[in-house]
């Protein structure tokens, strides 16, 4: 359940980084969202937003289509529901490193932390020039480095790579 005061500015709210164990638990939950997206016939990407306590899942979102990526839709929803001061202390978890559009949306939504499972470069290795996923070779770190906010980033994680890669290989019908 979401605390009632998260839509108002919060002075004195402190930032606590997630532990590695928390990151892995939340990445695996995001992966379950990706599996649900795939089961619905959509691209297998999943994202969740975790509260500053690094435990409470506030939002979850699967990929909708080639323009409405899981991370971007989640960030827009979060921006509409929560105050930017609160979001700065939240963490966005996603199965695959956000593309430039999703990184930009996270930046503008003021979500201060990001954890991702596999890199966009790894996705590009798998999908190549697939017409439904013309992946940009532009790491989110590069996008964030050109902004004025110190977004904290963790990823990729070898512990979840195999399970995330497997769903993409199956979905895109890839051999590598």
mmCIF file of C-alpha atoms in Angstrom:
data_model
loop_
_atom_site.group_PDB
_atom_site.id
_atom_site.type_symbol
_atom_site.label_atom_id
_atom_site.label_comp_id
_atom_site.label_asym_id
_atom_site.label_seq_id
_atom_site.Cartn_x
_atom_site.Cartn_y
_atom_site.Cartn_z
ATOM 1 C CA UNK A 1 0.000 0.000 0.000
ATOM 2 C CA UNK A 2 1.241 3.478 -0.885
ATOM 3 C CA UNK A 3 1.704 5.929 2.000
ATOM 4 C CA UNK A 4 -0.811 8.827 1.784
ATOM 5 C CA UNK A 5 1.732 11.664 1.835
ATOM 6 C CA UNK A 6 3.857 10.849 -1.230
ATOM 7 C CA UNK A 7 2.259 13.461 -3.461
ATOM 8 C CA UNK A 8 3.544 16.321 -1.301
ATOM 9 C CA UNK A 9 7.102 17.665 -1.028
ATOM 10 C CA UNK A 10 9.116 15.868 1.617
ATOM 11 C CA UNK A 11 11.771 17.820 3.409
ATOM 12 C CA UNK A 12 14.246 15.697 5.299
ATOM 13 C CA UNK A 13 13.619 12.555 3.211
ATOM 14 C CA UNK A 14 16.946 10.771 3.067
ATOM 15 C CA UNK A 15 18.283 8.676 0.235
ATOM 16 C CA UNK A 16 19.204 5.088 0.965
ATOM 17 C CA UNK A 17 20.730 3.025 -1.809
ATOM 18 C CA UNK A 18 19.390 -0.481 -2.311
ATOM 19 C CA UNK A 19 21.539 -3.434 -1.316
ATOM 20 C CA UNK A 20 22.685 -5.886 -3.978
ATOM 21 C CA UNK A 21 20.245 -8.477 -2.614
ATOM 22 C CA UNK A 22 17.364 -5.976 -2.889
ATOM 23 C CA UNK A 23 18.440 -5.144 -6.437
ATOM 24 C CA UNK A 24 18.371 -8.795 -7.476
ATOM 25 C CA UNK A 25 14.955 -9.399 -5.878
ATOM 26 C CA UNK A 26 13.477 -6.374 -7.658
ATOM 27 C CA UNK A 27 15.136 -7.208 -10.989
ATOM 28 C CA UNK A 28 13.578 -10.666 -10.834
ATOM 29 C CA UNK A 29 10.195 -9.094 -10.093
ATOM 30 C CA UNK A 30 10.620 -6.781 -13.104
ATOM 31 C CA UNK A 31 11.445 -9.896 -15.133
ATOM 32 C CA UNK A 32 8.090 -11.401 -14.098
ATOM 33 C CA UNK A 33 6.424 -8.262 -15.475
ATOM 34 C CA UNK A 34 8.370 -8.760 -18.731
ATOM 35 C CA UNK A 35 7.083 -12.346 -18.916
ATOM 36 C CA UNK A 36 3.519 -11.046 -18.482
ATOM 37 C CA UNK A 37 4.096 -8.556 -21.330
ATOM 38 C CA UNK A 38 5.359 -11.381 -23.531
ATOM 39 C CA UNK A 39 2.341 -13.540 -22.636
ATOM 40 C CA UNK A 40 0.146 -10.629 -23.761
ATOM 41 C CA UNK A 41 1.948 -10.595 -27.123
ATOM 42 C CA UNK A 42 4.084 -7.559 -26.395
ATOM 43 C CA UNK A 43 7.859 -7.106 -26.359
ATOM 44 C CA UNK A 44 9.301 -8.726 -23.191
ATOM 45 C CA UNK A 45 10.408 -5.719 -21.175
ATOM 46 C CA UNK A 46 9.352 -5.031 -17.592
ATOM 47 C CA UNK A 47 9.877 -2.199 -15.120
ATOM 48 C CA UNK A 48 8.942 -1.435 -11.527
ATOM 49 C CA UNK A 49 9.255 1.618 -9.299
ATOM 50 C CA UNK A 50 10.404 1.036 -5.718
ATOM 51 C CA UNK A 51 9.851 3.474 -2.852
ATOM 52 C CA UNK A 52 12.693 5.110 -0.889
ATOM 53 C CA UNK A 53 12.487 2.295 1.678
ATOM 54 C CA UNK A 54 13.917 0.073 -1.124
ATOM 55 C CA UNK A 55 11.223 -2.523 -0.371
ATOM 56 C CA UNK A 56 7.793 -1.208 -1.383
ATOM 57 C CA UNK A 57 6.848 -1.617 -5.049
ATOM 58 C CA UNK A 58 4.844 1.462 -6.023
ATOM 59 C CA UNK A 59 4.229 0.773 -9.718
ATOM 60 C CA UNK A 60 4.838 -1.934 -12.290
ATOM 61 C CA UNK A 61 4.685 -1.743 -16.065
ATOM 62 C CA UNK A 62 5.235 -4.054 -19.001
ATOM 63 C CA UNK A 63 6.077 -2.926 -22.498
ATOM 64 C CA UNK A 64 3.055 -1.773 -24.509
ATOM 65 C CA UNK A 65 4.486 -1.187 -27.980
ATOM 66 C CA UNK A 66 7.460 0.262 -29.874
ATOM 67 C CA UNK A 67 6.780 3.785 -28.587
ATOM 68 C CA UNK A 68 5.270 3.065 -25.170
ATOM 69 C CA UNK A 69 8.184 1.311 -23.502
ATOM 70 C CA UNK A 70 7.762 -0.063 -19.995
ATOM 71 C CA UNK A 71 10.175 2.451 -18.432
ATOM 72 C CA UNK A 72 8.759 5.525 -20.172
ATOM 73 C CA UNK A 73 5.134 4.659 -19.373
ATOM 74 C CA UNK A 74 6.083 3.909 -15.761
ATOM 75 C CA UNK A 75 8.019 7.188 -15.423
ATOM 76 C CA UNK A 76 5.105 9.211 -16.841
ATOM 77 C CA UNK A 77 2.661 7.480 -14.497
ATOM 78 C CA UNK A 78 4.972 8.066 -11.533
ATOM 79 C CA UNK A 79 5.333 11.738 -12.459
ATOM 80 C CA UNK A 80 1.543 12.095 -12.511
ATOM 81 C CA UNK A 81 1.073 10.358 -9.144
ATOM 82 C CA UNK A 82 4.027 11.375 -6.985
ATOM 83 C CA UNK A 83 5.834 14.590 -6.111
ATOM 84 C CA UNK A 84 9.250 15.060 -7.796
ATOM 85 C CA UNK A 85 10.964 15.391 -4.393
ATOM 86 C CA UNK A 86 9.656 11.955 -3.457
ATOM 87 C CA UNK A 87 10.546 10.399 -6.813
ATOM 88 C CA UNK A 88 14.141 11.553 -6.467
ATOM 89 C CA UNK A 89 14.508 8.990 -3.660
ATOM 90 C CA UNK A 90 12.806 6.147 -5.575
ATOM 91 C CA UNK A 91 14.449 3.497 -7.766
ATOM 92 C CA UNK A 92 13.374 2.417 -11.231
ATOM 93 C CA UNK A 93 14.161 -1.237 -11.952
ATOM 94 C CA UNK A 94 14.108 -2.536 -15.495
ATOM 95 C CA UNK A 95 15.062 -5.759 -17.190
ATOM 96 C CA UNK A 96 17.033 -4.045 -19.957
ATOM 97 C CA UNK A 97 19.004 -0.796 -19.799
ATOM 98 C CA UNK A 98 16.691 2.066 -20.770
ATOM 99 C CA UNK A 99 16.943 3.430 -24.296
ATOM 100 C CA UNK A 100 17.571 7.148 -24.824
ATOM 101 C CA UNK A 101 13.815 7.893 -24.795
ATOM 102 C CA UNK A 102 13.252 6.017 -21.534
ATOM 103 C CA UNK A 103 16.349 7.471 -19.874
ATOM 104 C CA UNK A 104 15.177 10.945 -20.843
ATOM 105 C CA UNK A 105 11.705 10.262 -19.468
ATOM 106 C CA UNK A 106 13.186 8.999 -16.201
ATOM 107 C CA UNK A 107 15.361 12.118 -16.015
ATOM 108 C CA UNK A 108 12.424 14.487 -16.552
ATOM 109 C CA UNK A 109 10.242 12.528 -14.106
ATOM 110 C CA UNK A 110 12.977 13.069 -11.478
ATOM 111 C CA UNK A 111 13.447 9.403 -10.550
ATOM 112 C CA UNK A 112 16.861 9.451 -8.893
ATOM 113 C CA UNK A 113 17.979 5.814 -9.140
ATOM 114 C CA UNK A 114 18.121 3.157 -11.835
ATOM 115 C CA UNK A 115 18.889 -0.563 -11.701
ATOM 116 C CA UNK A 116 18.885 -2.661 -14.883
ATOM 117 C CA UNK A 117 19.487 -6.317 -15.648
ATOM 118 C CA UNK A 118 21.216 -6.410 -19.048
ATOM 119 C CA UNK A 119 22.768 -3.647 -21.123
ATOM 120 C CA UNK A 120 21.246 -2.188 -24.248
ATOM 121 C CA UNK A 121 24.439 -3.255 -26.018
ATOM 122 C CA UNK A 122 23.670 -6.883 -25.059
ATOM 123 C CA UNK A 123 20.143 -6.492 -26.425
ATOM 124 C CA UNK A 124 21.577 -5.046 -29.642
ATOM 125 C CA UNK A 125 23.906 -8.052 -29.934
ATOM 126 C CA UNK A 126 20.852 -10.304 -29.813
ATOM 127 C CA UNK A 127 18.352 -8.376 -31.941
ATOM 128 C CA UNK A 128 20.765 -6.788 -34.445
ATOM 129 C CA UNK A 129 18.622 -4.808 -36.882
ATOM 130 C CA UNK A 130 15.295 -6.494 -36.069
ATOM 131 C CA UNK A 131 12.597 -4.234 -37.582
ATOM 132 C CA UNK A 132 10.523 -4.282 -34.366
ATOM 133 C CA UNK A 133 13.454 -3.324 -32.154
ATOM 134 C CA UNK A 134 15.921 -1.003 -33.898
ATOM 135 C CA UNK A 135 17.971 -0.593 -30.729
ATOM 136 C CA UNK A 136 19.942 2.618 -30.281
ATOM 137 C CA UNK A 137 23.560 2.155 -29.261
ATOM 138 C CA UNK A 138 23.384 4.968 -26.717
ATOM 139 C CA UNK A 139 23.984 3.890 -23.107
ATOM 140 C CA UNK A 140 21.754 5.515 -20.502
ATOM 141 C CA UNK A 141 24.856 6.622 -18.608
ATOM 142 C CA UNK A 142 25.765 8.833 -21.588
ATOM 143 C CA UNK A 143 22.251 10.328 -21.611
ATOM 144 C CA UNK A 144 22.365 11.026 -17.875
ATOM 145 C CA UNK A 145 25.925 12.415 -18.014
ATOM 146 C CA UNK A 146 24.644 15.148 -20.306
ATOM 147 C CA UNK A 147 22.012 16.218 -17.784
ATOM 148 C CA UNK A 148 22.239 18.241 -14.612
ATOM 149 C CA UNK A 149 20.986 15.616 -12.154
ATOM 150 C CA UNK A 150 23.232 12.934 -10.600
ATOM 151 C CA UNK A 151 21.094 9.874 -11.385
ATOM 152 C CA UNK A 152 22.553 6.829 -9.580
ATOM 153 C CA UNK A 153 22.886 3.756 -11.826
ATOM 154 C CA UNK A 154 23.589 0.062 -11.211
ATOM 155 C CA UNK A 155 23.784 -2.560 -13.927
ATOM 156 C CA UNK A 156 24.158 -4.864 -15.674
ATOM 157 C CA UNK A 157 23.901 -7.887 -13.348
ATOM 158 C CA UNK A 158 25.405 -11.221 -14.364
ATOM 159 C CA UNK A 159 23.138 -12.991 -11.835
ATOM 160 C CA UNK A 160 20.003 -12.274 -13.925
ATOM 161 C CA UNK A 161 21.482 -12.123 -17.426
ATOM 162 C CA UNK A 162 20.676 -15.711 -18.447
ATOM 163 C CA UNK A 163 16.991 -15.491 -17.532
ATOM 164 C CA UNK A 164 16.523 -12.097 -19.198
ATOM 165 C CA UNK A 165 18.469 -13.116 -22.312
ATOM 166 C CA UNK A 166 16.475 -16.369 -22.595
ATOM 167 C CA UNK A 167 13.126 -14.591 -22.828
ATOM 168 C CA UNK A 168 14.484 -12.233 -25.483
ATOM 169 C CA UNK A 169 16.038 -15.028 -27.530
ATOM 170 C CA UNK A 170 12.751 -16.915 -27.400
ATOM 171 C CA UNK A 171 10.629 -13.846 -28.221
ATOM 172 C CA UNK A 172 12.794 -12.559 -31.059
ATOM 173 C CA UNK A 173 13.440 -16.167 -32.189
ATOM 174 C CA UNK A 174 17.181 -15.713 -32.056
ATOM 175 C CA UNK A 175 19.915 -18.321 -32.010
ATOM 176 C CA UNK A 176 22.716 -16.422 -30.270
#
